[in-house]
mmCIF file of C-alpha atoms and ligand atoms in Angstrom:
data_model
loop_
_atom_site.group_PDB
_atom_site.id
_atom_site.type_symbol
_atom_site.label_atom_id
_atom_site.label_comp_id
_atom_site.label_asym_id
_atom_site.label_seq_id
_atom_site.Cartn_x
_atom_site.Cartn_y
_atom_site.Cartn_z
ATOM 1 C CA MET A 401 0.000 0.000 0.000
ATOM 2 C CA SER A 402 1.439 3.359 -0.966
ATOM 3 C CA MET A 403 1.524 6.392 1.285
ATOM 4 C CA ASP A 404 -1.253 7.901 -0.787
ATOM 5 C CA ASP A 405 -3.461 4.838 -0.316
ATOM 6 C CA ARG A 406 -3.065 5.158 3.433
ATOM 7 C CA VAL A 407 -3.933 8.836 3.281
ATOM 8 C CA TYR A 408 -7.058 8.264 1.194
ATOM 9 C CA ASP A 409 -8.097 5.359 3.410
ATOM 10 C CA ALA A 410 -7.896 7.676 6.421
ATOM 11 C CA TYR A 411 -10.075 10.207 4.558
ATOM 12 C CA ARG A 412 -12.566 7.414 3.778
ATOM 13 C CA GLU A 413 -12.607 6.147 7.336
ATOM 14 C CA ALA A 414 -13.201 9.674 8.656
ATOM 15 C CA GLY A 415 -15.924 10.171 6.041
ATOM 16 C CA ALA A 416 -17.828 6.977 6.843
ATOM 17 C CA LEU A 417 -17.763 7.755 10.543
ATOM 18 C CA ALA A 418 -18.795 11.391 10.036
ATOM 19 C CA ARG A 419 -21.735 10.313 7.888
ATOM 20 C CA LYS A 420 -22.954 7.874 10.542
ATOM 21 C CA VAL A 421 -22.507 10.219 13.500
ATOM 22 C CA LEU A 422 -24.038 13.219 11.698
ATOM 23 C CA ARG A 423 -27.204 11.220 11.032
ATOM 24 C CA ARG A 424 -27.403 9.997 14.602
ATOM 25 C CA GLY A 425 -26.748 13.487 15.918
ATOM 26 C CA ALA A 426 -29.384 15.013 13.657
ATOM 27 C CA ASP A 427 -31.885 12.388 14.889
ATOM 28 C CA LEU A 428 -31.424 13.782 18.413
ATOM 29 C CA VAL A 429 -32.650 17.233 17.341
ATOM 30 C CA LYS A 430 -36.249 17.380 18.520
ATOM 31 C CA GLU A 431 -38.519 19.982 20.054
ATOM 32 C CA GLY A 432 -37.699 20.395 23.773
ATOM 33 C CA VAL A 433 -34.325 18.613 23.623
ATOM 34 C CA SER A 434 -31.361 20.368 25.267
ATOM 35 C CA LEU A 435 -28.849 21.698 22.738
ATOM 36 C CA LEU A 436 -26.000 21.024 25.179
ATOM 37 C CA GLU A 437 -27.058 17.407 25.643
ATOM 38 C CA MET A 438 -27.405 16.870 21.893
ATOM 39 C CA VAL A 439 -23.957 18.362 21.241
ATOM 40 C CA GLU A 440 -22.201 16.415 23.998
ATOM 41 C CA THR A 441 -23.851 13.148 22.980
ATOM 42 C CA THR A 442 -22.895 13.618 19.323
ATOM 43 C CA GLU A 443 -19.315 14.665 20.068
ATOM 44 C CA GLY A 444 -19.074 11.669 22.414
ATOM 45 C CA MET A 445 -20.007 9.281 19.591
ATOM 46 C CA VAL A 446 -16.941 10.386 17.593
ATOM 47 C CA ILE A 447 -14.606 9.839 20.542
ATOM 48 C CA GLY A 448 -16.378 6.554 21.363
ATOM 49 C CA GLU A 449 -15.551 5.302 17.855
ATOM 50 C CA GLY A 450 -11.856 5.999 18.425
ATOM 51 C CA ALA A 451 -11.693 9.030 16.112
ATOM 52 C CA GLN A 452 -11.251 12.726 16.904
ATOM 53 C CA LEU A 453 -13.281 15.851 16.273
ATOM 54 C CA ALA A 454 -11.865 18.131 13.593
ATOM 55 C CA PHE A 455 -13.804 20.968 15.268
ATOM 56 C CA PRO A 456 -16.484 21.304 17.967
ATOM 57 C CA LEU A 457 -19.894 20.179 16.707
ATOM 58 C CA ASN A 458 -21.450 23.297 15.160
ATOM 59 C CA VAL A 459 -25.148 23.690 15.900
ATOM 60 C CA SER A 460 -26.420 26.965 14.486
ATOM 61 C CA LEU A 461 -30.059 28.041 14.778
ATOM 62 C CA ASN A 462 -32.306 29.935 12.353
ATOM 63 C CA GLU A 463 -30.493 33.099 11.142
ATOM 64 C CA ALA A 464 -27.163 31.779 12.481
ATOM 65 C CA ALA A 465 -25.286 30.056 9.662
ATOM 66 C CA ALA A 466 -22.196 28.679 11.363
ATOM 67 C CA HIS A 467 -19.775 28.644 14.299
ATOM 68 C CA ASP A 468 -22.291 28.282 17.088
ATOM 69 C CA THR A 469 -22.018 25.359 19.475
ATOM 70 C CA ALA A 470 -23.253 24.656 22.990
ATOM 71 C CA MET A 471 -22.087 27.178 25.580
ATOM 72 C CA PRO A 472 -20.876 25.956 28.984
ATOM 73 C CA GLY A 473 -24.103 25.259 30.897
ATOM 74 C CA ASP A 474 -26.162 26.134 27.821
ATOM 75 C CA GLU A 475 -29.871 26.185 28.699
ATOM 76 C CA ARG A 476 -31.187 26.477 25.146
ATOM 77 C CA THR A 477 -33.593 23.830 23.887
ATOM 78 C CA PHE A 478 -34.742 23.185 20.334
ATOM 79 C CA ALA A 479 -38.129 24.755 19.664
ATOM 80 C CA ARG A 480 -40.934 24.309 17.173
ATOM 81 C CA GLY A 481 -40.181 26.352 14.062
ATOM 82 C CA ASP A 482 -36.386 26.164 14.463
ATOM 83 C CA LEU A 483 -34.097 25.509 11.529
ATOM 84 C CA ILE A 484 -30.941 23.804 12.816
ATOM 85 C CA LYS A 485 -27.647 23.418 10.952
ATOM 86 C CA VAL A 486 -25.634 20.493 12.337
ATOM 87 C CA ASP A 487 -22.043 20.566 11.064
ATOM 88 C CA LEU A 488 -19.646 17.776 12.058
ATOM 89 C CA GLY A 489 -15.911 17.437 11.492
ATOM 90 C CA VAL A 490 -14.125 14.148 12.165
ATOM 91 C CA HIS A 491 -10.459 13.365 11.652
ATOM 92 C CA VAL A 492 -8.494 10.150 11.554
ATOM 93 C CA ASP A 493 -4.782 10.821 12.007
ATOM 94 C CA GLY A 494 -5.359 14.414 10.872
ATOM 95 C CA TYR A 495 -7.311 13.499 7.709
ATOM 96 C CA ILE A 496 -10.622 15.307 7.879
ATOM 97 C CA ALA A 497 -14.234 14.683 6.913
ATOM 98 C CA ASP A 498 -16.450 17.766 7.119
ATOM 99 C CA THR A 499 -20.201 17.289 6.607
ATOM 100 C CA ALA A 500 -23.375 19.112 7.521
ATOM 101 C CA MET A 501 -27.127 18.876 7.235
ATOM 102 C CA THR A 502 -30.114 20.969 8.215
ATOM 103 C CA VAL A 503 -32.862 19.749 10.543
ATOM 104 C CA ASP A 504 -36.227 21.425 10.070
ATOM 105 C CA LEU A 505 -38.523 21.736 13.106
ATOM 106 C CA GLY A 506 -40.790 24.110 11.181
ATOM 107 C CA ASN A 507 -41.999 24.495 7.623
ATOM 108 C CA HIS A 508 -38.697 25.241 5.916
ATOM 109 C CA GLY A 509 -38.741 22.316 3.469
ATOM 110 C CA PRO A 510 -38.060 24.308 0.278
ATOM 111 C CA LEU A 511 -35.193 26.216 1.922
ATOM 112 C CA VAL A 512 -33.598 22.967 3.110
ATOM 113 C CA GLU A 513 -34.069 21.514 -0.365
ATOM 114 C CA ALA A 514 -32.356 24.551 -1.935
ATOM 115 C CA SER A 515 -28.974 24.030 -0.248
ATOM 116 C CA SER A 516 -29.192 20.272 -0.607
ATOM 117 C CA ALA A 517 -30.015 20.423 -4.344
ATOM 118 C CA ALA A 518 -27.213 22.958 -4.845
ATOM 119 C CA LEU A 519 -24.759 20.595 -3.162
ATOM 120 C CA ASP A 520 -25.881 17.650 -5.315
ATOM 121 C CA ALA A 521 -25.590 19.702 -8.504
ATOM 122 C CA ALA A 522 -22.108 20.945 -7.601
ATOM 123 C CA ILE A 523 -20.912 17.430 -6.717
ATOM 124 C CA ALA A 524 -22.225 16.133 -10.057
ATOM 125 C CA ALA A 525 -20.063 18.716 -11.860
ATOM 126 C CA VAL A 526 -16.776 17.896 -10.086
ATOM 127 C CA ARG A 527 -14.005 16.427 -12.233
ATOM 128 C CA PRO A 528 -10.405 17.358 -13.059
ATOM 129 C CA GLY A 529 -10.142 20.539 -15.126
ATOM 130 C CA VAL A 530 -13.312 22.160 -13.791
ATOM 131 C CA ILE A 531 -12.776 25.653 -12.323
ATOM 132 C CA ALA A 532 -13.799 25.990 -8.654
ATOM 133 C CA ALA A 533 -15.673 29.171 -9.568
ATOM 134 C CA ASP A 534 -17.862 27.146 -11.970
ATOM 135 C CA LEU A 535 -19.135 25.215 -8.959
ATOM 136 C CA GLY A 536 -20.067 28.559 -7.401
ATOM 137 C CA ALA A 537 -22.138 29.439 -10.452
ATOM 138 C CA ILE A 538 -23.965 26.091 -10.260
ATOM 139 C CA ILE A 539 -24.654 26.563 -6.545
ATOM 140 C CA GLN A 540 -25.924 30.106 -6.995
ATOM 141 C CA SER A 541 -28.272 29.245 -9.854
ATOM 142 C CA LYS A 542 -29.667 26.188 -8.045
ATOM 143 C CA ILE A 543 -30.405 28.186 -4.893
ATOM 144 C CA GLU A 544 -31.908 31.083 -6.840
ATOM 145 C CA GLU A 545 -34.043 28.622 -8.818
ATOM 146 C CA HIS A 546 -35.565 27.643 -5.486
ATOM 147 C CA GLY A 547 -36.313 31.296 -4.700
ATOM 148 C CA TYR A 548 -33.561 31.948 -2.134
ATOM 149 C CA LYS A 549 -30.159 33.625 -1.942
ATOM 150 C CA PRO A 550 -26.817 31.881 -1.563
ATOM 151 C CA VAL A 551 -24.647 33.171 1.281
ATOM 152 C CA SER A 552 -21.879 34.850 -0.691
ATOM 153 C CA ASN A 553 -19.279 35.218 2.068
ATOM 154 C CA LEU A 554 -19.198 31.595 3.205
ATOM 155 C CA THR A 555 -17.344 29.064 1.048
ATOM 156 C CA GLY A 556 -16.310 25.476 0.689
ATOM 157 C CA HIS A 557 -12.636 24.772 1.221
ATOM 158 C CA GLY A 558 -9.813 22.364 0.618
ATOM 159 C CA LEU A 559 -8.767 19.970 3.366
ATOM 160 C CA ASP A 560 -5.266 18.942 4.259
ATOM 161 C CA ARG A 561 -3.769 17.095 7.198
ATOM 162 C CA TYR A 562 -4.797 18.991 10.371
ATOM 163 C CA ASP A 563 -5.797 21.858 8.079
ATOM 164 C CA LEU A 564 -9.466 22.782 7.688
ATOM 165 C CA HIS A 565 -8.980 25.676 5.319
ATOM 166 C CA ALA A 566 -6.561 24.591 2.626
ATOM 167 C CA LYS A 567 -6.885 25.356 -1.093
ATOM 168 C CA PRO A 568 -9.011 25.317 -3.186
ATOM 169 C CA MET A 569 -11.705 27.753 -2.037
ATOM 170 C CA ILE A 570 -15.129 26.728 -3.413
ATOM 171 C CA PRO A 571 -17.393 29.787 -3.689
ATOM 172 C CA ASN A 572 -21.162 29.672 -3.264
ATOM 173 C CA ILE A 573 -21.708 32.293 -5.996
ATOM 174 C CA ALA A 574 -20.534 32.823 -9.579
ATOM 175 C CA MET A 575 -17.041 34.343 -9.690
ATOM 176 C CA SER A 576 -14.288 34.760 -12.228
ATOM 177 C CA GLY A 577 -11.065 32.791 -11.954
ATOM 178 C CA GLY A 578 -10.155 30.541 -9.048
ATOM 179 C CA ALA A 579 -8.493 27.168 -8.728
ATOM 180 C CA VAL A 580 -8.582 24.415 -11.344
ATOM 181 C CA LEU A 581 -9.679 21.105 -9.820
ATOM 182 C CA LEU A 582 -7.099 18.319 -10.010
ATOM 183 C CA GLU A 583 -7.315 14.586 -9.432
ATOM 184 C CA GLY A 584 -6.526 13.770 -5.801
ATOM 185 C CA MET A 585 -7.684 17.093 -4.357
ATOM 186 C CA VAL A 586 -9.774 16.790 -1.182
ATOM 187 C CA PHE A 587 -12.300 19.484 -0.394
ATOM 188 C CA ALA A 588 -15.669 20.266 1.149
ATOM 189 C CA ILE A 589 -18.538 21.900 -0.745
ATOM 190 C CA GLU A 590 -21.027 23.682 1.512
ATOM 191 C CA PRO A 591 -23.838 25.738 0.010
ATOM 192 C CA PHE A 592 -25.855 27.951 2.341
ATOM 193 C CA ALA A 593 -29.303 29.186 1.242
ATOM 194 C CA THR A 594 -30.996 32.063 3.031
ATOM 195 C CA THR A 595 -34.215 34.083 3.240
ATOM 196 C CA GLY A 596 -32.087 37.013 4.456
ATOM 197 C CA LEU A 597 -29.514 39.253 2.771
ATOM 198 C CA GLY A 598 -27.131 36.554 1.556
ATOM 199 C CA ARG A 599 -24.227 37.808 3.642
ATOM 200 C CA VAL A 600 -23.293 36.780 7.160
ATOM 201 C CA VAL A 601 -21.831 39.045 9.821
ATOM 202 C CA GLU A 602 -20.098 38.270 13.111
ATOM 203 C CA ALA A 603 -22.105 38.146 16.334
ATOM 204 C CA PRO A 604 -20.489 39.335 19.575
ATOM 205 C CA ARG A 605 -20.584 35.804 20.993
ATOM 206 C CA VAL A 606 -17.609 33.485 20.395
ATOM 207 C CA GLU A 607 -17.682 29.786 21.285
ATOM 208 C CA ILE A 608 -14.929 28.431 19.028
ATOM 209 C CA TYR A 609 -11.230 29.303 18.878
ATOM 210 C CA LYS A 610 -8.009 27.965 17.419
ATOM 211 C CA GLN A 611 -4.430 28.442 18.500
ATOM 212 C CA VAL A 612 -2.317 30.356 15.978
ATOM 213 C CA ALA A 613 0.869 31.117 17.935
ATOM 214 C CA ALA A 614 2.812 29.527 20.790
ATOM 215 C CA ARG A 615 3.949 31.896 23.519
ATOM 216 C CA PRO A 616 4.218 31.308 27.267
ATOM 217 C CA THR A 617 1.507 32.743 29.480
ATOM 218 C CA ARG A 618 1.379 33.218 33.264
ATOM 219 C CA LEU A 619 -2.367 33.555 33.680
ATOM 220 C CA PRO A 620 -3.684 30.264 35.200
ATOM 221 C CA SER A 621 -6.874 30.215 33.099
ATOM 222 C CA ALA A 622 -4.825 30.907 29.954
ATOM 223 C CA LYS A 623 -2.545 27.976 30.833
ATOM 224 C CA ARG A 624 -5.600 25.711 31.078
ATOM 225 C CA ILE A 625 -6.864 26.985 27.740
ATOM 226 C CA LEU A 626 -3.541 26.252 26.072
ATOM 227 C CA GLU A 627 -3.521 22.758 27.607
ATOM 228 C CA THR A 628 -6.889 22.220 25.883
ATOM 229 C CA ALA A 629 -5.613 23.750 22.646
ATOM 230 C CA ARG A 630 -2.235 21.987 22.405
ATOM 231 C CA PRO A 631 -3.437 18.472 21.441
ATOM 232 C CA ARG A 632 -5.663 20.045 18.791
ATOM 233 C CA ARG A 633 -2.562 20.750 16.636
ATOM 234 C CA GLY A 634 -4.095 23.953 15.336
ATOM 235 C CA LEU A 635 -7.624 22.570 14.898
ATOM 236 C CA PRO A 636 -10.451 24.510 16.582
ATOM 237 C CA PHE A 637 -11.698 23.856 20.105
ATOM 238 C CA SER A 638 -14.713 24.962 22.134
ATOM 239 C CA ARG A 639 -14.821 27.318 25.123
ATOM 240 C CA ARG A 640 -16.977 24.563 26.658
ATOM 241 C CA TRP A 641 -14.036 22.110 26.577
ATOM 242 C CA VAL A 642 -11.830 24.210 28.881
ATOM 243 C CA PRO A 643 -12.059 23.150 32.550
ATOM 244 C CA GLY A 644 -12.112 25.510 35.536
ATOM 245 C CA ASP A 645 -13.207 29.088 36.005
ATOM 246 C CA ARG A 646 -12.253 32.499 34.587
ATOM 247 C CA VAL A 647 -12.061 30.908 31.147
ATOM 248 C CA ASP A 648 -13.426 34.028 29.429
ATOM 249 C CA LEU A 649 -10.662 36.186 30.933
ATOM 250 C CA GLY A 650 -8.054 33.755 29.622
ATOM 251 C CA LEU A 651 -9.667 33.617 26.189
ATOM 252 C CA SER A 652 -9.818 37.373 25.746
ATOM 253 C CA THR A 653 -6.208 37.725 26.929
ATOM 254 C CA LEU A 654 -4.989 35.076 24.485
ATOM 255 C CA VAL A 655 -6.942 36.633 21.609
ATOM 256 C CA ARG A 656 -5.525 40.085 22.459
ATOM 257 C CA ASP A 657 -1.991 38.634 22.514
ATOM 258 C CA GLY A 658 -2.433 37.013 19.099
ATOM 259 C CA ILE A 659 -2.205 33.449 20.461
ATOM 260 C CA LEU A 660 -5.816 32.454 19.744
ATOM 261 C CA HIS A 661 -7.970 33.230 16.736
ATOM 262 C CA PRO A 662 -11.702 33.569 17.523
ATOM 263 C CA PHE A 663 -14.497 32.254 15.293
ATOM 264 C CA PRO A 664 -17.548 34.387 16.193
ATOM 265 C CA VAL A 665 -21.043 33.052 15.510
ATOM 266 C CA LEU A 666 -21.937 34.057 11.927
ATOM 267 C CA HIS A 667 -25.477 35.118 11.128
ATOM 268 C CA ASP A 668 -27.685 36.672 8.486
ATOM 269 C CA ILE A 669 -30.250 39.334 9.528
ATOM 270 C CA GLN A 670 -32.511 38.746 12.505
ATOM 271 C CA GLY A 671 -35.672 36.864 11.599
ATOM 272 C CA SER A 672 -34.133 35.212 8.545
ATOM 273 C CA PHE A 673 -33.534 31.495 8.081
ATOM 274 C CA VAL A 674 -30.396 29.862 6.703
ATOM 275 C CA SER A 675 -30.012 26.246 5.512
ATOM 276 C CA GLN A 676 -26.756 24.375 4.833
ATOM 277 C CA ALA A 677 -25.668 21.118 3.234
ATOM 278 C CA GLU A 678 -22.059 19.897 3.110
ATOM 279 C CA HIS A 679 -20.040 16.939 1.901
ATOM 280 C CA THR A 680 -16.327 16.176 1.650
ATOM 281 C CA LEU A 681 -15.005 14.621 -1.550
ATOM 282 C CA ILE A 682 -11.889 13.396 -3.327
ATOM 283 C CA VAL A 683 -11.484 14.332 -6.996
ATOM 284 C CA THR A 684 -11.024 11.189 -9.136
ATOM 285 C CA ALA A 685 -9.957 10.767 -12.791
ATOM 286 C CA ASP A 686 -13.520 11.125 -14.076
ATOM 287 C CA GLY A 687 -15.530 12.690 -11.240
ATOM 288 C CA CYS A 688 -15.293 12.448 -7.488
ATOM 289 C CA GLU A 689 -15.713 10.137 -4.546
ATOM 290 C CA VAL A 690 -17.868 11.637 -1.791
ATOM 291 C CA THR A 691 -16.374 10.413 1.489
ATOM 292 C CA THR A 692 -19.286 11.543 3.675
ATOM 293 C CA ARG A 693 -22.225 10.145 1.701
HETATM 294 MN MN1 MN B 1223 -18.569 21.926 8.011
HETATM 295 MN MN1 MN B 1224 -16.604 23.075 5.900
#
């Protein structure tokens, strides 16, 4: 077995597990269920299978598109009418599967269908020689066909070992230029459809961080945060994963000092609804292999 075979097998293993756990996690999303319990149960399934999380389970409600997860002691419960994006990242030896689906506790069927149909259409177009921007055009037209807007400032992305945001970037709208797809590339496609403005902005709340520099710190809570961050090897972690108190003081200090990068909750306008669908794939000689389907 060549090195490459081992790499692609790790991608496949991560993909099969992510697919299974995402479905089980999504099945837990029901009216009245605690968001914290759902998140911890789903994250626990990944660890229980002997794999690792590539990022904290993202559970983003309604107008939130991404980067929300359970807060420490989160008292939120899923409610009738909610539209819930569940986005799971699993890695095996650093090789990542990134996949998401939208659970509808209201009457958002056509909106859910829009992002899902856009994902299917983009996947069907993947083969060597295609321009990444062409996938953006397909995604945009599919979502607009359904009567919604794509979220223009969220994109799909290449995956590399312990790297969630490698090249190529896969836009969700028509663009000029961009990467040419090559056999062997691994990336995630993730269309977002919205009833809002089609652009997300950062909320004040931050639940997810990643370490971007290594510098000593004397603050006890910051030390605990860096102990949580270190085994992540640059992959994101949740505020909820850090033990002890004064965690927020440590986080803001480490962000100020350039040691942590924050990922604020991203949302479209209040009262809007955003849906998401995402798969990870490997480009093959004549198409692609979807690892998470
Ligand atoms: Mn994702
Ligand atoms: Mn992704």
